[in-house]
Each structure stands twice: as C-alpha cells, then as structure tokens.
C-alpha cells in the first residue's frame, strides 16, 4: 500500500496554474477515459476536447488525496470523479493502476465510470471553503493590467480618465458584493471569489455582466488584478460547485454560447503572481 504522504509527493505542489500537466505527471490519463466520464455523467457542456472536465479532474483528484478520500487494493488507487454523478444520481469513480517504469508517471487511469468493483469505494472530497469576505474591506486594483493591457474588455471606459475608471470598477465590485452576487472560484491552488461587474446597465442582474473580476481576499483588503469576459470565468467556477446548475444562469449562458462557437481551450487569465504575494 502506498501512503498518503507518498501520493502527495508524487503530486507535487498544489500552488500552480498548470493543474492538468500536474495531474498528468502523477497519472497517465487516456482521452477515452475522459470521454467515458463525459458520456456517463449528467449532461453538461465541457468545452472543446472536454478541457473543462480535465481541469475539474485535475483539481478534484488532488483534493481527494489531500483529504484522504481514497481507497486502495491490488496496486490500485480509487477516487471519485469529484462530485460527478450519472443522470440517475450514481457516483462516478476513477481507478488508477500503479506503474513502476522509469521516466513514466507513477499511475495510469485504467477505469472510469459508475460500475467499479472494489472492496471499499471512496467518498467524494469536500470543496474547500474560501476565506471569509469582508464586504467593507478596501478594494485594491492593478490599473495597468485591468484597464491597460485588457482595455478591450471594457472598451466603453477607454476614453475615461484612469482614476474614474478605477472608481467605476471598484464601485461595481462593491455594488455586487452588497447584493451577494459573488461566486466561489478556484485559482492557483486555493479558493477565492469572482464578482460580476455591471458597469453599463443594472436593469437585469440575471443577464450577463459586462466583465468579471476575480477577487483575492487578503488581510484588510480585496485584491483585483484583472477583469475577464464572462465566459472566461466558467472553468474555475465549475471546479467550485457540485453541479453545473448551481452556477448562475448568466454564466451558463455565456459559457454555452462560447462553446457553441467553437471556443478554444482557455488559459487562466489572472497574472501568475496574484497568488504569490
């Protein structure tokens, strides 16, 4: 039997944006196994080449190991596929086979689905809680990255003086926080929040906002380093909920439209140093 500590060492540090490569260094994951999960799970839009599902697994499998939510037997490791279930509510499981070949990942995903035979089946990991959110905390923004390098995302503010731009974004963040519109969000190995920003109209907050602001909770303030187009928030927000229908309608609609248009695989848009400070 392999110990939890050995598994954690094989996984490596959780503080990375490259979670899918991290999982692949831990285990070889054949594409047909991912496709099998997508087919058997409750139907949802996983994006081109199931890249949202691959990110989901790359976060939830390490959570299972970190929380001790795994079982073993005959050189095999069993975890759930996060919180994923079939349309009938049956949990989905993953079976990893140990591989002792130099230069290769120590594990290989050999089975995935609801029909798994094991002496003891694992339970799903719990989604970590984000830090408590102080709605009255100071909002600290990186103007150059938000409204400089990504100015096309808020083109309607382009001719507005920088101080007014920052005030508009900060005010929109505060307005949404006061109404509890923030969503839990996974990024760089930890949970925080994303906040929808209604900068041009607030007539219907069930519709898509102008942009999204990822929020990092720090002692005494809320740090904002970028703004995203609404669909960009989906992959990391999907990681943080048990079912996709627990996400707001505007995010599901924005994501569905992007995926239907053949959207490419998304990289995390927040600056890498956002979680290092």
PDB file of C-alpha atoms in Angstrom:
ATOM      1  CA  UNK A   1       0.000   0.000   0.000  1.00  0.00           C
ATOM      2  CA  UNK A   2       1.211   3.484  -0.825  1.00  0.00           C
ATOM      3  CA  UNK A   3       0.944   6.114   1.896  1.00  0.00           C
ATOM      4  CA  UNK A   4      -0.854   9.416   1.609  1.00  0.00           C
ATOM      5  CA  UNK A   5       2.477  11.210   2.019  1.00  0.00           C
ATOM      6  CA  UNK A   6       3.935   9.319  -0.951  1.00  0.00           C
ATOM      7  CA  UNK A   7       0.932  10.277  -3.063  1.00  0.00           C
ATOM      8  CA  UNK A   8       1.279  13.929  -2.087  1.00  0.00           C
ATOM      9  CA  UNK A   9       4.963  13.869  -3.025  1.00  0.00           C
ATOM     10  CA  UNK A  10       4.084  12.339  -6.388  1.00  0.00           C
ATOM     11  CA  UNK A  11       1.516  15.079  -6.994  1.00  0.00           C
ATOM     12  CA  UNK A  12       3.874  17.940  -6.197  1.00  0.00           C
ATOM     13  CA  UNK A  13       2.926  21.442  -5.111  1.00  0.00           C
ATOM     14  CA  UNK A  14      -0.735  22.474  -5.453  1.00  0.00           C
ATOM     15  CA  UNK A  15       0.244  26.118  -5.997  1.00  0.00           C
ATOM     16  CA  UNK A  16       0.291  26.105  -9.785  1.00  0.00           C
ATOM     17  CA  UNK A  17      -1.880  27.215 -12.659  1.00  0.00           C
ATOM     18  CA  UNK A  18      -0.763  24.158 -14.649  1.00  0.00           C
ATOM     19  CA  UNK A  19      -3.091  21.727 -12.891  1.00  0.00           C
ATOM     20  CA  UNK A  20      -3.713  19.448 -15.870  1.00  0.00           C
ATOM     21  CA  UNK A  21       0.020  18.877 -16.515  1.00  0.00           C
ATOM     22  CA  UNK A  22       0.382  18.316 -12.761  1.00  0.00           C
ATOM     23  CA  UNK A  23      -2.221  15.545 -12.878  1.00  0.00           C
ATOM     24  CA  UNK A  24      -0.576  14.041 -15.966  1.00  0.00           C
ATOM     25  CA  UNK A  25       2.779  13.915 -14.189  1.00  0.00           C
ATOM     26  CA  UNK A  26       1.008  11.976 -11.446  1.00  0.00           C
ATOM     27  CA  UNK A  27      -1.000   9.697 -13.739  1.00  0.00           C
ATOM     28  CA  UNK A  28      -1.369   8.977 -17.429  1.00  0.00           C
ATOM     29  CA  UNK A  29      -4.978   9.842 -18.277  1.00  0.00           C
ATOM     30  CA  UNK A  30      -6.129   8.371 -21.625  1.00  0.00           C
ATOM     31  CA  UNK A  31      -8.510  10.609 -23.536  1.00  0.00           C
ATOM     32  CA  UNK A  32     -11.035   7.793 -23.926  1.00  0.00           C
ATOM     33  CA  UNK A  33     -11.395   7.682 -20.128  1.00  0.00           C
ATOM     34  CA  UNK A  34     -12.245  11.387 -20.049  1.00  0.00           C
ATOM     35  CA  UNK A  35     -14.732  10.874 -22.868  1.00  0.00           C
ATOM     36  CA  UNK A  36     -16.309   7.977 -20.977  1.00  0.00           C
ATOM     37  CA  UNK A  37     -16.865  10.197 -17.947  1.00  0.00           C
ATOM     38  CA  UNK A  38     -18.340  12.956 -20.100  1.00  0.00           C
ATOM     39  CA  UNK A  39     -20.749  10.450 -21.670  1.00  0.00           C
ATOM     40  CA  UNK A  40     -21.832   8.843 -18.403  1.00  0.00           C
ATOM     41  CA  UNK A  41     -22.074  11.967 -16.251  1.00  0.00           C
ATOM     42  CA  UNK A  42     -25.122  14.200 -16.036  1.00  0.00           C
ATOM     43  CA  UNK A  43     -25.080  16.071 -19.348  1.00  0.00           C
ATOM     44  CA  UNK A  44     -23.277  19.411 -19.407  1.00  0.00           C
ATOM     45  CA  UNK A  45     -21.046  21.414 -21.737  1.00  0.00           C
ATOM     46  CA  UNK A  46     -17.388  20.594 -21.060  1.00  0.00           C
ATOM     47  CA  UNK A  47     -15.895  22.627 -23.918  1.00  0.00           C
ATOM     48  CA  UNK A  48     -13.548  21.710 -26.733  1.00  0.00           C
ATOM     49  CA  UNK A  49     -11.807  18.368 -26.091  1.00  0.00           C
ATOM     50  CA  UNK A  50     -13.509  18.255 -22.666  1.00  0.00           C
ATOM     51  CA  UNK A  51     -10.913  20.688 -21.349  1.00  0.00           C
ATOM     52  CA  UNK A  52     -13.167  21.897 -18.511  1.00  0.00           C
ATOM     53  CA  UNK A  53     -13.682  18.285 -17.390  1.00  0.00           C
ATOM     54  CA  UNK A  54      -9.934  17.684 -17.497  1.00  0.00           C
ATOM     55  CA  UNK A  55      -9.359  20.745 -15.298  1.00  0.00           C
ATOM     56  CA  UNK A  56     -12.155  19.595 -12.972  1.00  0.00           C
ATOM     57  CA  UNK A  57     -10.479  16.197 -12.520  1.00  0.00           C
ATOM     58  CA  UNK A  58      -7.044  17.810 -12.167  1.00  0.00           C
ATOM     59  CA  UNK A  59      -8.319  19.750  -9.145  1.00  0.00           C
ATOM     60  CA  UNK A  60     -10.628  17.177  -7.557  1.00  0.00           C
ATOM     61  CA  UNK A  61      -8.294  14.160  -7.705  1.00  0.00           C
ATOM     62  CA  UNK A  62      -5.599  16.004  -5.692  1.00  0.00           C
ATOM     63  CA  UNK A  63      -8.300  17.212  -3.279  1.00  0.00           C
ATOM     64  CA  UNK A  64      -9.298  13.570  -2.730  1.00  0.00           C
ATOM     65  CA  UNK A  65      -5.711  12.621  -1.925  1.00  0.00           C
ATOM     66  CA  UNK A  66      -5.096  15.669   0.271  1.00  0.00           C
ATOM     67  CA  UNK A  67      -8.272  14.903   2.254  1.00  0.00           C
ATOM     68  CA  UNK A  68      -7.657  11.153   2.497  1.00  0.00           C
ATOM     69  CA  UNK A  69     -10.760  10.445   0.398  1.00  0.00           C
ATOM     70  CA  UNK A  70      -9.260   7.493  -1.466  1.00  0.00           C
ATOM     71  CA  UNK A  71      -9.061   3.713  -1.091  1.00  0.00           C
ATOM     72  CA  UNK A  72      -6.550   1.125  -2.309  1.00  0.00           C
ATOM     73  CA  UNK A  73      -6.250  -2.500  -3.334  1.00  0.00           C
ATOM     74  CA  UNK A  74      -4.000  -4.676  -5.549  1.00  0.00           C
ATOM     75  CA  UNK A  75      -1.690  -1.830  -6.618  1.00  0.00           C
ATOM     76  CA  UNK A  76      -4.729   0.247  -7.484  1.00  0.00           C
ATOM     77  CA  UNK A  77      -5.896   3.605  -6.195  1.00  0.00           C
ATOM     78  CA  UNK A  78      -9.588   4.548  -6.148  1.00  0.00           C
ATOM     79  CA  UNK A  79     -11.069   8.040  -6.027  1.00  0.00           C
ATOM     80  CA  UNK A  80     -14.370   9.536  -7.065  1.00  0.00           C
ATOM     81  CA  UNK A  81     -14.519  11.730 -10.145  1.00  0.00           C
ATOM     82  CA  UNK A  82     -15.077  14.672  -7.835  1.00  0.00           C
ATOM     83  CA  UNK A  83     -18.787  15.154  -7.225  1.00  0.00           C
ATOM     84  CA  UNK A  84     -19.796  13.893 -10.672  1.00  0.00           C
ATOM     85  CA  UNK A  85     -22.776  11.567 -10.900  1.00  0.00           C
ATOM     86  CA  UNK A  86     -24.783   9.833 -13.591  1.00  0.00           C
ATOM     87  CA  UNK A  87     -28.185  11.153 -14.593  1.00  0.00           C
ATOM     88  CA  UNK A  88     -29.592   8.657 -12.072  1.00  0.00           C
ATOM     89  CA  UNK A  89     -27.503  10.026  -9.187  1.00  0.00           C
ATOM     90  CA  UNK A  90     -24.903   7.238  -9.109  1.00  0.00           C
ATOM     91  CA  UNK A  91     -21.377   8.457  -8.210  1.00  0.00           C
ATOM     92  CA  UNK A  92     -18.629   8.170 -10.818  1.00  0.00           C
ATOM     93  CA  UNK A  93     -15.286   6.652  -9.838  1.00  0.00           C
ATOM     94  CA  UNK A  94     -11.698   6.573 -11.087  1.00  0.00           C
ATOM     95  CA  UNK A  95      -9.313   3.612 -10.863  1.00  0.00           C
ATOM     96  CA  UNK A  96      -5.573   4.253 -11.100  1.00  0.00           C
ATOM     97  CA  UNK A  97      -3.096   1.390 -11.614  1.00  0.00           C
ATOM     98  CA  UNK A  98       0.406   1.741 -10.210  1.00  0.00           C
ATOM     99  CA  UNK A  99       3.204   1.783 -12.813  1.00  0.00           C
ATOM    100  CA  UNK A 100       6.826   1.118 -11.928  1.00  0.00           C
ATOM    101  CA  UNK A 101       8.596   2.224 -15.103  1.00  0.00           C
ATOM    102  CA  UNK A 102      11.378   4.826 -15.053  1.00  0.00           C
ATOM    103  CA  UNK A 103      10.532   8.050 -16.830  1.00  0.00           C
ATOM    104  CA  UNK A 104       6.778   7.472 -16.724  1.00  0.00           C
ATOM    105  CA  UNK A 105       4.005   8.746 -14.479  1.00  0.00           C
ATOM    106  CA  UNK A 106       3.695   6.540 -11.364  1.00  0.00           C
ATOM    107  CA  UNK A 107      -0.011   5.875 -12.072  1.00  0.00           C
ATOM    108  CA  UNK A 108      -2.305   5.221 -15.024  1.00  0.00           C
ATOM    109  CA  UNK A 109      -6.054   5.751 -15.147  1.00  0.00           C
ATOM    110  CA  UNK A 110      -7.366   2.321 -16.176  1.00  0.00           C
ATOM    111  CA  UNK A 111     -11.095   2.592 -15.449  1.00  0.00           C
ATOM    112  CA  UNK A 112     -13.676   5.341 -15.062  1.00  0.00           C
ATOM    113  CA  UNK A 113     -17.407   5.216 -14.511  1.00  0.00           C
ATOM    114  CA  UNK A 114     -20.144   4.081 -12.162  1.00  0.00           C
ATOM    115  CA  UNK A 115     -19.556   0.323 -12.466  1.00  0.00           C
ATOM    116  CA  UNK A 116     -16.370  -0.083 -10.425  1.00  0.00           C
ATOM    117  CA  UNK A 117     -15.545  -3.172  -8.382  1.00  0.00           C
ATOM    118  CA  UNK A 118     -13.568  -2.546  -5.184  1.00  0.00           C
ATOM    119  CA  UNK A 119     -13.630  -3.891  -1.649  1.00  0.00           C
ATOM    120  CA  UNK A 120     -14.092  -0.323  -0.390  1.00  0.00           C
ATOM    121  CA  UNK A 121     -15.272   2.571  -2.502  1.00  0.00           C
ATOM    122  CA  UNK A 122     -14.098   6.138  -1.730  1.00  0.00           C
ATOM    123  CA  UNK A 123     -16.243   9.146  -0.845  1.00  0.00           C
ATOM    124  CA  UNK A 124     -16.059  12.466  -2.725  1.00  0.00           C
ATOM    125  CA  UNK A 125     -13.727  15.202  -1.493  1.00  0.00           C
ATOM    126  CA  UNK A 126     -15.181  18.333   0.018  1.00  0.00           C
ATOM    127  CA  UNK A 127     -14.774  21.623  -1.799  1.00  0.00           C
ATOM    128  CA  UNK A 128     -12.570  23.837   0.404  1.00  0.00           C
ATOM    129  CA  UNK A 129     -14.204  26.960   1.777  1.00  0.00           C
ATOM    130  CA  UNK A 130     -12.912  30.300   0.515  1.00  0.00           C
ATOM    131  CA  UNK A 131     -11.749  32.908   3.041  1.00  0.00           C
ATOM    132  CA  UNK A 132     -14.400  34.969   4.804  1.00  0.00           C
ATOM    133  CA  UNK A 133     -15.286  38.001   2.730  1.00  0.00           C
ATOM    134  CA  UNK A 134     -15.295  41.423   4.376  1.00  0.00           C
ATOM    135  CA  UNK A 135     -17.572  43.490   2.150  1.00  0.00           C
ATOM    136  CA  UNK A 136     -16.267  46.695   3.720  1.00  0.00           C
ATOM    137  CA  UNK A 137     -12.600  45.973   3.032  1.00  0.00           C
ATOM    138  CA  UNK A 138     -10.604  48.299   0.780  1.00  0.00           C
ATOM    139  CA  UNK A 139     -10.564  47.260  -2.880  1.00  0.00           C
ATOM    140  CA  UNK A 140      -7.018  47.376  -4.258  1.00  0.00           C
ATOM    141  CA  UNK A 141      -6.673  47.236  -8.040  1.00  0.00           C
ATOM    142  CA  UNK A 142      -3.885  46.824 -10.570  1.00  0.00           C
ATOM    143  CA  UNK A 143      -4.952  49.505 -13.042  1.00  0.00           C
ATOM    144  CA  UNK A 144      -2.301  48.710 -15.681  1.00  0.00           C
ATOM    145  CA  UNK A 145      -3.445  45.118 -16.074  1.00  0.00           C
ATOM    146  CA  UNK A 146      -7.174  45.685 -15.655  1.00  0.00           C
ATOM    147  CA  UNK A 147      -7.686  48.744 -17.831  1.00  0.00           C
ATOM    148  CA  UNK A 148      -4.375  48.905 -19.658  1.00  0.00           C
ATOM    149  CA  UNK A 149      -3.423  45.513 -21.066  1.00  0.00           C
ATOM    150  CA  UNK A 150      -7.056  44.344 -21.184  1.00  0.00           C
ATOM    151  CA  UNK A 151      -8.725  47.599 -22.118  1.00  0.00           C
ATOM    152  CA  UNK A 152     -10.636  45.946 -24.986  1.00  0.00           C
ATOM    153  CA  UNK A 153     -12.749  44.137 -22.392  1.00  0.00           C
ATOM    154  CA  UNK A 154     -14.027  47.480 -21.084  1.00  0.00           C
ATOM    155  CA  UNK A 155     -13.836  49.487 -24.287  1.00  0.00           C
ATOM    156  CA  UNK A 156     -16.676  51.756 -23.129  1.00  0.00           C
ATOM    157  CA  UNK A 157     -14.305  53.113 -20.432  1.00  0.00           C
ATOM    158  CA  UNK A 158     -11.373  53.690 -22.796  1.00  0.00           C
ATOM    159  CA  UNK A 159     -11.805  57.456 -23.004  1.00  0.00           C
ATOM    160  CA  UNK A 160     -12.465  57.846 -19.279  1.00  0.00           C
ATOM    161  CA  UNK A 161      -9.633  59.186 -17.053  1.00  0.00           C
ATOM    162  CA  UNK A 162      -7.766  56.422 -15.182  1.00  0.00           C
ATOM    163  CA  UNK A 163      -8.968  57.492 -11.727  1.00  0.00           C
ATOM    164  CA  UNK A 164     -12.575  57.483 -12.942  1.00  0.00           C
ATOM    165  CA  UNK A 165     -12.042  54.041 -14.478  1.00  0.00           C
ATOM    166  CA  UNK A 166     -10.780  52.654 -11.171  1.00  0.00           C
ATOM    167  CA  UNK A 167     -13.667  54.244  -9.299  1.00  0.00           C
ATOM    168  CA  UNK A 168     -16.158  52.736 -11.745  1.00  0.00           C
ATOM    169  CA  UNK A 169     -14.717  49.219 -11.365  1.00  0.00           C
ATOM    170  CA  UNK A 170     -14.404  49.493  -7.576  1.00  0.00           C
ATOM    171  CA  UNK A 171     -17.951  50.807  -7.316  1.00  0.00           C
ATOM    172  CA  UNK A 172     -19.307  47.970  -9.474  1.00  0.00           C
ATOM    173  CA  UNK A 173     -17.469  45.429  -7.319  1.00  0.00           C
ATOM    174  CA  UNK A 174     -18.899  46.922  -4.121  1.00  0.00           C
ATOM    175  CA  UNK A 175     -22.404  47.052  -5.600  1.00  0.00           C
ATOM    176  CA  UNK A 176     -22.297  43.344  -6.469  1.00  0.00           C
ATOM    177  CA  UNK A 177     -20.780  42.357  -3.112  1.00  0.00           C
ATOM    178  CA  UNK A 178     -23.517  44.242  -1.273  1.00  0.00           C
ATOM    179  CA  UNK A 179     -26.057  42.115  -3.130  1.00  0.00           C
ATOM    180  CA  UNK A 180     -24.243  38.841  -2.547  1.00  0.00           C
ATOM    181  CA  UNK A 181     -23.583  38.231  -6.241  1.00  0.00           C
ATOM    182  CA  UNK A 182     -20.060  36.856  -5.745  1.00  0.00           C
ATOM    183  CA  UNK A 183     -19.284  33.245  -6.692  1.00  0.00           C
ATOM    184  CA  UNK A 184     -16.752  30.859  -5.241  1.00  0.00           C
ATOM    185  CA  UNK A 185     -13.782  30.440  -7.557  1.00  0.00           C
ATOM    186  CA  UNK A 186     -10.720  28.190  -7.621  1.00  0.00           C
ATOM    187  CA  UNK A 187      -7.383  29.647  -8.661  1.00  0.00           C
ATOM    188  CA  UNK A 188      -3.744  28.740  -8.108  1.00  0.00           C
ATOM    189  CA  UNK A 189      -4.378  26.045  -5.519  1.00  0.00           C
ATOM    190  CA  UNK A 190      -6.859  27.939  -3.379  1.00  0.00           C
ATOM    191  CA  UNK A 191     -10.421  29.187  -3.238  1.00  0.00           C
ATOM    192  CA  UNK A 192     -11.426  32.822  -3.587  1.00  0.00           C
ATOM    193  CA  UNK A 193     -14.214  34.645  -5.429  1.00  0.00           C
ATOM    194  CA  UNK A 194     -15.305  36.116  -8.733  1.00  0.00           C
ATOM    195  CA  UNK A 195     -17.648  39.092  -8.878  1.00  0.00           C
ATOM    196  CA  UNK A 196     -19.862  40.091 -11.836  1.00  0.00           C
ATOM    197  CA  UNK A 197     -19.490  43.760 -12.776  1.00  0.00           C
ATOM    198  CA  UNK A 198     -22.494  45.605 -14.180  1.00  0.00           C
ATOM    199  CA  UNK A 199     -20.944  48.801 -15.453  1.00  0.00           C
ATOM    200  CA  UNK A 200     -23.389  49.866 -18.175  1.00  0.00           C
ATOM    201  CA  UNK A 201     -26.757  48.531 -17.007  1.00  0.00           C
ATOM    202  CA  UNK A 202     -28.217  47.019 -13.842  1.00  0.00           C
ATOM    203  CA  UNK A 203     -31.739  46.525 -15.151  1.00  0.00           C
ATOM    204  CA  UNK A 204     -31.480  42.723 -15.040  1.00  0.00           C
ATOM    205  CA  UNK A 205     -28.761  41.075 -12.964  1.00  0.00           C
ATOM    206  CA  UNK A 206     -29.785  37.637 -14.236  1.00  0.00           C
ATOM    207  CA  UNK A 207     -28.236  38.600 -17.580  1.00  0.00           C
ATOM    208  CA  UNK A 208     -24.562  38.530 -18.415  1.00  0.00           C
ATOM    209  CA  UNK A 209     -22.463  41.279 -16.785  1.00  0.00           C
ATOM    210  CA  UNK A 210     -20.028  43.448 -18.716  1.00  0.00           C
ATOM    211  CA  UNK A 211     -16.976  41.748 -17.181  1.00  0.00           C
ATOM    212  CA  UNK A 212     -15.957  39.559 -14.236  1.00  0.00           C
ATOM    213  CA  UNK A 213     -13.438  40.466 -11.532  1.00  0.00           C
ATOM    214  CA  UNK A 214     -11.505  37.689  -9.724  1.00  0.00           C
ATOM    215  CA  UNK A 215     -11.125  38.745  -6.075  1.00  0.00           C
ATOM    216  CA  UNK A 216      -8.286  37.643  -3.813  1.00  0.00           C
ATOM    217  CA  UNK A 217      -9.036  38.063  -0.106  1.00  0.00           C
ATOM    218  CA  UNK A 218      -6.074  39.455   1.816  1.00  0.00           C
ATOM    219  CA  UNK A 219      -5.853  40.809   5.373  1.00  0.00           C
ATOM    220  CA  UNK A 220      -7.587  44.178   5.336  1.00  0.00           C
ATOM    221  CA  UNK A 221      -8.270  44.381   1.602  1.00  0.00           C
ATOM    222  CA  UNK A 222      -9.619  42.728  -1.537  1.00  0.00           C
ATOM    223  CA  UNK A 223      -7.124  42.498  -4.387  1.00  0.00           C
ATOM    224  CA  UNK A 224      -8.248  42.724  -8.016  1.00  0.00           C
ATOM    225  CA  UNK A 225      -5.627  42.202 -10.722  1.00  0.00           C
ATOM    226  CA  UNK A 226      -7.639  41.627 -13.871  1.00  0.00           C
ATOM    227  CA  UNK A 227     -11.084  41.574 -15.420  1.00  0.00           C
ATOM    228  CA  UNK A 228     -12.397  38.705 -17.542  1.00  0.00           C
ATOM    229  CA  UNK A 229     -15.005  38.288 -20.198  1.00  0.00           C
ATOM    230  CA  UNK A 230     -17.957  36.404 -18.645  1.00  0.00           C
ATOM    231  CA  UNK A 231     -17.283  33.031 -20.322  1.00  0.00           C
ATOM    232  CA  UNK A 232     -13.676  33.041 -19.086  1.00  0.00           C
ATOM    233  CA  UNK A 233     -14.885  32.566 -15.514  1.00  0.00           C
ATOM    234  CA  UNK A 234     -16.566  29.225 -16.201  1.00  0.00           C
ATOM    235  CA  UNK A 235     -13.741  26.624 -15.927  1.00  0.00           C
ATOM    236  CA  UNK A 236     -12.531  27.745 -12.486  1.00  0.00           C
ATOM    237  CA  UNK A 237     -16.039  28.446 -11.212  1.00  0.00           C
ATOM    238  CA  UNK A 238     -17.183  24.976 -12.334  1.00  0.00           C
ATOM    239  CA  UNK A 239     -14.485  23.393 -10.182  1.00  0.00           C
ATOM    240  CA  UNK A 240     -16.017  25.047  -7.103  1.00  0.00           C
ATOM    241  CA  UNK A 241     -19.601  23.710  -7.308  1.00  0.00           C
ATOM    242  CA  UNK A 242     -21.065  20.224  -7.022  1.00  0.00           C
ATOM    243  CA  UNK A 243     -23.248  20.564 -10.119  1.00  0.00           C
ATOM    244  CA  UNK A 244     -23.156  22.949 -13.040  1.00  0.00           C
ATOM    245  CA  UNK A 245     -26.761  24.022 -12.478  1.00  0.00           C
ATOM    246  CA  UNK A 246     -25.650  25.600  -9.191  1.00  0.00           C
ATOM    247  CA  UNK A 247     -23.919  28.312 -11.233  1.00  0.00           C
ATOM    248  CA  UNK A 248     -25.942  31.406 -12.191  1.00  0.00           C
ATOM    249  CA  UNK A 249     -27.874  31.354 -15.446  1.00  0.00           C
ATOM    250  CA  UNK A 250     -25.843  34.193 -16.957  1.00  0.00           C
ATOM    251  CA  UNK A 251     -22.594  32.236 -16.571  1.00  0.00           C
ATOM    252  CA  UNK A 252     -24.090  29.066 -18.052  1.00  0.00           C
ATOM    253  CA  UNK A 253     -25.461  31.064 -20.983  1.00  0.00           C
ATOM    254  CA  UNK A 254     -22.179  32.870 -21.620  1.00  0.00           C
ATOM    255  CA  UNK A 255     -20.272  29.594 -21.484  1.00  0.00           C
ATOM    256  CA  UNK A 256     -22.752  27.754 -23.740  1.00  0.00           C
ATOM    257  CA  UNK A 257     -22.517  30.490 -26.368  1.00  0.00           C
ATOM    258  CA  UNK A 258     -18.715  30.421 -26.266  1.00  0.00           C
ATOM    259  CA  UNK A 259     -18.559  26.621 -26.510  1.00  0.00           C
ATOM    260  CA  UNK A 260     -21.131  26.509 -29.322  1.00  0.00           C
ATOM    261  CA  UNK A 261     -18.988  28.957 -31.283  1.00  0.00           C
ATOM    262  CA  UNK A 262     -16.090  26.504 -31.023  1.00  0.00           C
ATOM    263  CA  UNK A 263     -14.174  28.408 -28.344  1.00  0.00           C
ATOM    264  CA  UNK A 264     -10.568  27.424 -27.788  1.00  0.00           C
ATOM    265  CA  UNK A 265      -9.192  25.976 -24.568  1.00  0.00           C
ATOM    266  CA  UNK A 266      -8.879  28.771 -22.028  1.00  0.00           C
ATOM    267  CA  UNK A 267      -5.788  29.543 -20.032  1.00  0.00           C
ATOM    268  CA  UNK A 268      -6.072  31.213 -16.636  1.00  0.00           C
ATOM    269  CA  UNK A 269      -6.182  34.931 -17.298  1.00  0.00           C
ATOM    270  CA  UNK A 270      -5.159  36.222 -13.889  1.00  0.00           C
ATOM    271  CA  UNK A 271      -1.464  37.214 -13.519  1.00  0.00           C
ATOM    272  CA  UNK A 272       0.643  34.393 -12.123  1.00  0.00           C
ATOM    273  CA  UNK A 273       1.968  36.473  -9.240  1.00  0.00           C
ATOM    274  CA  UNK A 274      -1.575  37.032  -7.989  1.00  0.00           C
ATOM    275  CA  UNK A 275      -1.378  34.136  -5.557  1.00  0.00           C
ATOM    276  CA  UNK A 276       2.273  34.506  -4.600  1.00  0.00           C
ATOM    277  CA  UNK A 277       2.089  37.711  -2.644  1.00  0.00           C
TER     278      UNK A 277
END
